[in-house]
Amino acid sequence: MNTAARTAASPAKGGAPDAARPVDTGAVTKRLQQELMGLMASSGDGVSAFPAGDSLFDWVGTINGADATAYEGCTYRLSLRFTSEYPFKAPAVRFETPCFHPNVDTYGNICLDILKDKWSAAYSVKTILQSIQSLLADPNVDSPLNAHAAKLWGANDAEYRALVQKAYTGPKPAGA
Amino acid sequence: MASAAATWLQFAKCSATALAGGGGDGLGAAATALPADLATAADGVAAAGLGPLVSQQLLAAATAALQARLEHLHATLSQLCNETAGGADSSDDEEEEEEEEGADDEPAGSFTPEMEAALAEALRDACSAVESSAALLGQLCERVLRAQAALGPADRAALLAAAPRFRRHASTEVVGQQGGAAWAALLHRYYRSKLRQLSRVAAARLEAGEEEGDGMVEGEAEWGRDGGSCGGLGMEPGWARSLQDVAAYLRLLGLEDISEEAFAAVVCAHLRRRLVARAARAADERMLAAALAYSTSTPLRFLQRVLPQGVAGEAALAAWRARLGYYVYEAVGALRIDRLFDLVVDWPDSLPALEDLKECLSNTSLHRRLVASFRRALVDRLLHPGAATADIIQQYVSAIRALEKLDPGGALLPPVAAPVRAYLRQRRDAIRCIVTMLTADEEEGGDGAGASLHAELGNTEGTGEAYDSDFEGAEADVAALREAERWEPETVDADPSPAPGGASEGGAAGGGDVIAQLVGIYGSKELFINEYRSMLADRLLAKGGYECDRELRTLELLKLRFGEASLHGAEVMLKDLADSKRVNANVQSVPNTATPLRRRRSLVDIGCLSATIVSQLFWPQLQTEEFTPPPEVASMLSTYAAKYRSLKAPRKLVWRPALGSVSLDLFIGDQEKEFTVSPLHASILMAFQHRPEWPAAELAERFGVPPDVLRRKIVFWINQGVLGESRAAGQPLPTYHRNETLQSGPAAGGGEQEGLMEMEEGGAKDEHADMAGYEPFIVGMLTNFDALPLDRIHNMLKMFANDPPYDKSLEQLGAYLSALVAEERLSCEGGLYRKRS
C-alpha cells in the first residue's frame, strides 16, 4: 500500500500555511462574509439578504410580511449600508419598498431602537431583519414616524389593511 | 463666283462617288492613284481658293459613306451577338467551368468556324472601307494643299489632320449604335473560344505524351521553337491566321482598347480557372513554379497572336509576360490565403502550399488580406464553444509555426494571434491543456500534439525569460531592451488595425518560439508554473513507485526556460519523492523491538505499506475526500508513523489516506482477481470481508463520507460483479451485499450498460452535488434581486461565495441553473433567472 502522507511542518519551518485565501480584507469584511455564509446556510425564515454589488458594505435585504398580519403576502425590499465601524455601529437600514407602518416614514426610514441607541455588536444582519419583521407585526405607536398609521393601528383594522396594500408596490428590482 | 460654285459641286460629287465606291480591295487602296476626274476637281477647288472648306466637306462625305459601308459589319455584329449569347449567359464563371469539363461538345456561346469567318470578313470589309476612305481623303487633302499654296496655317493644319480625324470618326462609327459593350462581349466570347481551343489542343498533346512534365509545364523551349507557325502545335494553321487577322483588323479599326480589355480578361480568367482547379486538387505539393511556367506557355502563345507583330509586339509581349507572372503570384496567393485555415490544420503536410504562399507574399502585397482573412477564419471556425480547448491550442501552435514559415520577421503573427490569445484567456481549462501538452509523455500521450509540444520544450533556442508578455512588468523592460537591440524593420505593415497600445503585442513578437507564445497568453509565468505544480503533484502521487526520471527531465527543461527560482517548489516536490524512497526503506528496516517503540503496543507488520512523504509547504493544496481508514489499515499507518517519528523526530507524519493506491488480490468463489484501486475503494471492499451486507448509510458513516460519495465508489465494485446492490421498497438508500461468486457483470444481458449508465448518472448527480453548495447563494441572490442574468450570478458567486470557494466555469453554472430550472426551482426568461415562488 502506498499512501501519501504529509510531514507536519516542523517548528523550524513555521506553522502550517493556510493558503486557502488571501485574507487581505479587514475584519469588517470578514465578519460580513461570515454573516453572509450564515444567512445562506439558514434560509427560509422570511428574511434574506445579499450584497448588492461589488462590495460587501451594501446589501439588499428582503422581508416577507408575517402571516396573519396586515403585511401578509407582501415582500419588502430594504437596503443595508454598513460602515467600516461595523459591528460596533449599526448599519443604515431603510425600506426601499414603500411601507405603510407607524414606525416607517415615507422615505423608508425606520424608527427602531436596536438600530439607534440599543444597538449591540451582537446583532447581525439576520437579527436586524428579523427585528424589522417583528416590528411590522408589532409597531411601537408611542414614537411614530407616520402619525396616520399610528392612529389607525388598532383602531380601524380594515382601513389600515387597505392602506398597507395601497402603499405596497411589490418587490422592486433592487440593486439593478 | 458661279464657276467657283460649279467647281465645288463637281468636286463634292466626285469625292462622294469615290468614297462610296470604295477603293477596291481595302488594304491595298493606299497605293492606288486618285481617279483622274477627282484629281482635276480637287485642282479646280484649290484654284478657286476653296481649300479651307475641303477638309470639312470631305470628312462629312467620308463619314456618311462609311456609315453605309459599315452596315454589313453592324449586321454581322448583332447577328453574332445574338447567336453566341443565345445559350445560357456564358459570362458566368461556373458555366465556363462546366464548359471546360465537357470540352468536346461545343457549348452554347462559343464560336463556330463559320461565325469566326463571318466576323473576320465583316471586319476586313470595314477595314478596307476605312482604309480606302482614309487614303483617298489623305490624297485629296494633299493635292489641295499642294495646289493652293497660299493657305493660312490653321487651314493647312485642318487639311493635314483630316485623315487622322477621319480615322477617329471611323472607330466611333465602327463601334456603332450597339456601343462598346456589345463589342466587348462579343470579343470576350471570341477570344475565350479561341483560347479554349488552344488549351484543348495543348492538353491533348500532353495526353498524347509528346511533352514531358505535368499539366502546367509546357516548356520554355517548346514555346521558343514554336515561334513562327502553329504547325508544331498540332493546331491547324487557320487558328493562328484568323486570330491574328481579327486582332490586326481590330487594331486598324481603332478598337484596340476594347480588344485588349477583352483578351486580358479572357487570359486572366483562363489562368485563374486553371489555378483554382489545381489548388483545389493538392495542398501537399507546390504549384507556383508550374503555374508560372504555364502562364508563359499557352496564355503567352495566345497573346503572341493577338498582340501586334514586330518590335512593338515583342515589347508588349514582354510586358504581358511580367503581367501574367504577377497575376499568377497574386492569384495563387489569394487562393492559398483563402484556404489558409485548412492549410494550418494540415500542418506540416501543407508545407509546400505554404512555401508557395511565402513566395507569393514576397512578390505581392497580400499581407493585409492574409491577416484579415485568416483572422476571420479563426474567429468563425475555431474560436467558438464547439471547439475543444486542446484543438484550439493545437491550431494556434500550428498557426504560429505556419506564419513563422511565411514571414520569419514575425509581423504577421501578432495581429492574427490576438483574438486567439484573448479567447484562450477566457477558457478556464486552457492553462491545464497547455501544461498537459507540454509535459505529456511521448509514449503515454499517443497523440502528436503533446509529443510535438514536448519536443518544443527541448528546443532551447528561445530560453531565458524571453516569453512574449502581453502585460507590462519589470521584466517587460528587459525584454523590450533586448527586442530593441535586435530590431529589424518589419517586413510589412500587416496589421490592418494596430490596436492602441498594442506595441507590446506587436513589437515583442517572439517569432516561432511556440512555448513563449503559449505562456505569454497569460502574461505571467506564475499561473503557468502553478498549474504545472498541481499537475506534477497529481502525477507524482498517482505514481506507484518512486521513479521520476522523466519528470526530472521535464523540470530541467522548464528550468532552462523559466529560471531556477520560479521552479524551486517543483524541484522540492521531486526531491521529496527521492527522499521518500530512502526514508521508506529506513522506516521499513526499523525493527518492532527498537527501544523507543517498545512502549507503544500493538505494532503491526508494515511490509506492504510504503509512503510518499511530501513537504506540505512546497506542494499545492491536495484536494481529497478524506475518510476514516478501516482499523486494520489505521493500525498500520500509526505503526509506520511511530517508526518514522523514532527516526526523524521532531517531525511526524500526518496521513492523507485518500491519496495513493492499493494493489490487492481478490479471492471470490474459486476465482482470483488483481486490482489496483484507490484506498477508499479498497477500504470499502475490506468492510465486506467480515460482514456480507451493509446498509449504505451505515457504511458511509463507517468511513466518514457522504452516502453519494460512497455510492460513486461502490459502483466500481458493483460493475466488477464483486458486490451487489439491493433496494428495499420505501428505503431512500440501498443496501449493499457481497456476491459469493463473481458475477460476470452486474446482471445478464445489458447489465454492463446499465451499470455504466448508473455510473454516468452518478457522475452527473455528483457534479450537481458539487454545485449544490452554491445553491443557497443563488437562491439568496434571486430572493433579493428579482431577476439576474447568468453572468451576474457567476460574478457574484465569484465575489461572495468562498466556502466552498467558487471555481466553476460559466458553462458549469449555466448547466446547473438549467437543472434548477428543470426542477422548477427557478425560472428563466430572456436570459434572466428568477426564483419561483
GROMACS .gro file of N, CA, C and O in nm, chain A residues 49-83:
model
  140
   49ALA      N    1  -3.088   3.827   0.272
   49ALA     CA    2  -3.009   3.943   0.234
   49ALA      C    3  -2.892   3.898   0.149
   49ALA      O    4  -2.848   3.782   0.157
   50PHE      N    5  -2.845   3.990   0.068
   50PHE     CA    6  -2.731   3.956  -0.017
   50PHE      C    7  -2.659   4.086  -0.054
   50PHE      O    8  -2.725   4.190  -0.069
   51PRO      N    9  -2.528   4.080  -0.066
   51PRO     CA   10  -2.456   4.202  -0.107
   51PRO      C   11  -2.510   4.255  -0.239
   51PRO      O   12  -2.541   4.177  -0.329
   52ALA      N   13  -2.516   4.386  -0.249
   52ALA     CA   14  -2.587   4.445  -0.363
   52ALA      C   15  -2.500   4.453  -0.487
   52ALA      O   16  -2.550   4.451  -0.598
   53GLY      N   17  -2.374   4.466  -0.470
   53GLY     CA   18  -2.294   4.487  -0.591
   53GLY      C   19  -2.154   4.437  -0.572
   53GLY      O   20  -2.132   4.322  -0.535
   54ASP      N   21  -2.059   4.526  -0.591
   54ASP     CA   22  -1.921   4.484  -0.587
   54ASP      C   23  -1.868   4.474  -0.445
   54ASP      O   24  -1.773   4.404  -0.419
   55SER      N   25  -1.929   4.546  -0.354
   55SER     CA   26  -1.868   4.550  -0.221
   55SER      C   27  -1.957   4.481  -0.122
   55SER      O   28  -2.078   4.463  -0.142
   56LEU      N   29  -1.897   4.443  -0.013
   56LEU     CA   30  -1.973   4.376   0.092
   56LEU      C   31  -2.042   4.477   0.183
   56LEU      O   32  -2.111   4.439   0.276
   57PHE      N   33  -2.023   4.606   0.158
   57PHE     CA   34  -2.074   4.706   0.251
   57PHE      C   35  -2.216   4.751   0.218
   57PHE      O   36  -2.279   4.817   0.298
   58ASP      N   37  -2.263   4.716   0.100
   58ASP     CA   38  -2.400   4.747   0.062
   58ASP      C   39  -2.476   4.618   0.040
   58ASP      O   40  -2.434   4.536  -0.042
   59TRP      N   41  -2.583   4.604   0.111
   59TRP     CA   42  -2.661   4.481   0.097
   59TRP      C   43  -2.804   4.515   0.058
   59TRP      O   44  -2.852   4.627   0.081
   60VAL      N   45  -2.867   4.415   0.002
   60VAL     CA   46  -3.010   4.424  -0.021
   60VAL      C   47  -3.075   4.321   0.070
   60VAL      O   48  -3.027   4.207   0.076
   61GLY      N   49  -3.177   4.363   0.141
   61GLY     CA   50  -3.245   4.269   0.227
   61GLY      C   51  -3.388   4.247   0.182
   61GLY      O   52  -3.446   4.332   0.113
   62THR      N   53  -3.444   4.136   0.218
   62THR     CA   54  -3.582   4.105   0.180
   62THR      C   55  -3.655   4.052   0.304
   62THR      O   56  -3.604   3.967   0.375
   63ILE      N   57  -3.772   4.107   0.326
   63ILE     CA   58  -3.854   4.061   0.440
   63ILE      C   59  -3.991   4.024   0.387
   63ILE      O   60  -4.051   4.100   0.311
   64ASN      N   61  -4.038   3.908   0.426
   64ASN     CA   62  -4.176   3.872   0.394
   64ASN      C   63  -4.262   3.908   0.513
   64ASN      O   64  -4.228   3.879   0.628
   65GLY      N   65  -4.374   3.972   0.482
   65GLY     CA   66  -4.467   4.005   0.592
   65GLY      C   67  -4.515   3.878   0.660
   65GLY      O   68  -4.546   3.780   0.594
   66ALA      N   69  -4.516   3.881   0.794
   66ALA     CA   70  -4.554   3.760   0.867
   66ALA      C   71  -4.700   3.726   0.842
   66ALA      O   72  -4.782   3.814   0.813
   67ASP      N   73  -4.727   3.597   0.852
   67ASP     CA   74  -4.865   3.552   0.831
   67ASP      C   75  -4.955   3.611   0.939
   67ASP      O   76  -4.910   3.643   1.049
   68ALA      N   77  -5.080   3.621   0.906
   68ALA     CA   78  -5.183   3.669   1.000
   68ALA      C   79  -5.158   3.811   1.046
   68ALA      O   80  -5.193   3.848   1.157
   69THR      N   81  -5.087   3.890   0.964
   69THR     CA   82  -5.074   4.032   0.993
   69THR      C   83  -5.123   4.108   0.871
   69THR      O   84  -5.153   4.047   0.767
   70ALA      N   85  -5.127   4.240   0.886
   70ALA     CA   86  -5.170   4.322   0.772
   70ALA      C   87  -5.071   4.312   0.657
   70ALA      O   88  -5.102   4.347   0.544
   71TYR      N   89  -4.952   4.264   0.689
   71TYR     CA   90  -4.845   4.262   0.587
   71TYR      C   91  -4.829   4.125   0.523
   71TYR      O   92  -4.735   4.101   0.449
   72GLU      N   93  -4.923   4.035   0.552
   72GLU     CA   94  -4.915   3.901   0.497
   72GLU      C   95  -4.912   3.907   0.343
   72GLU      O   96  -4.989   3.980   0.282
   73GLY      N   97  -4.821   3.830   0.285
   73GLY     CA   98  -4.814   3.822   0.139
   73GLY      C   99  -4.733   3.932   0.075
   73GLY      O  100  -4.712   3.931  -0.046
   74CYS      N  101  -4.688   4.030   0.157
   74CYS     CA  102  -4.606   4.137   0.099
   74CYS      C  103  -4.459   4.103   0.114
   74CYS      O  104  -4.417   4.043   0.213
   75THR      N  105  -4.382   4.141   0.015
   75THR     CA  106  -4.238   4.121   0.021
   75THR      C  107  -4.172   4.258   0.015
   75THR      O  108  -4.192   4.332  -0.082
   76TYR      N  109  -4.098   4.291   0.122
   76TYR     CA  110  -4.038   4.424   0.127
   76TYR      C  111  -3.889   4.417   0.102
   76TYR      O  112  -3.821   4.329   0.154
   77ARG      N  113  -3.844   4.510   0.021
   77ARG     CA  114  -3.700   4.522  -0.005
   77ARG      C  115  -3.644   4.629   0.085
   77ARG      O  116  -3.705   4.735   0.102
   78LEU      N  117  -3.526   4.603   0.139
   78LEU     CA  118  -3.460   4.701   0.222
   78LEU      C  119  -3.316   4.717   0.173
   78LEU      O  120  -3.263   4.629   0.106
   79SER      N  121  -3.260   4.830   0.209
   79SER     CA  122  -3.117   4.845   0.180
   79SER      C  123  -3.045   4.854   0.314
   79SER      O  124  -3.095   4.914   0.409
   80LEU      N  125  -2.930   4.791   0.320
   80LEU     CA  126  -2.849   4.796   0.441
   80LEU      C  127  -2.712   4.850   0.402
   80LEU      O  128  -2.650   4.798   0.309
   81ARG      N  129  -2.673   4.956   0.471
   81ARG     CA  130  -2.544   5.015   0.440
   81ARG      C  131  -2.454   5.007   0.563
   81ARG      O  132  -2.487   5.063   0.666
   82PHE      N  133  -2.344   4.935   0.549
   82PHE     CA  134  -2.255   4.917   0.663
   82PHE      C  135  -2.141   5.017   0.655
   82PHE      O  136  -2.100   5.059   0.546
   83THR      N  137  -2.091   5.054   0.770
   83THR     CA  138  -1.971   5.138   0.773
   83THR      C  139  -1.854   5.051   0.816
   83THR      O  140  -1.870   4.935   0.854
   0.00000   0.00000   0.00000
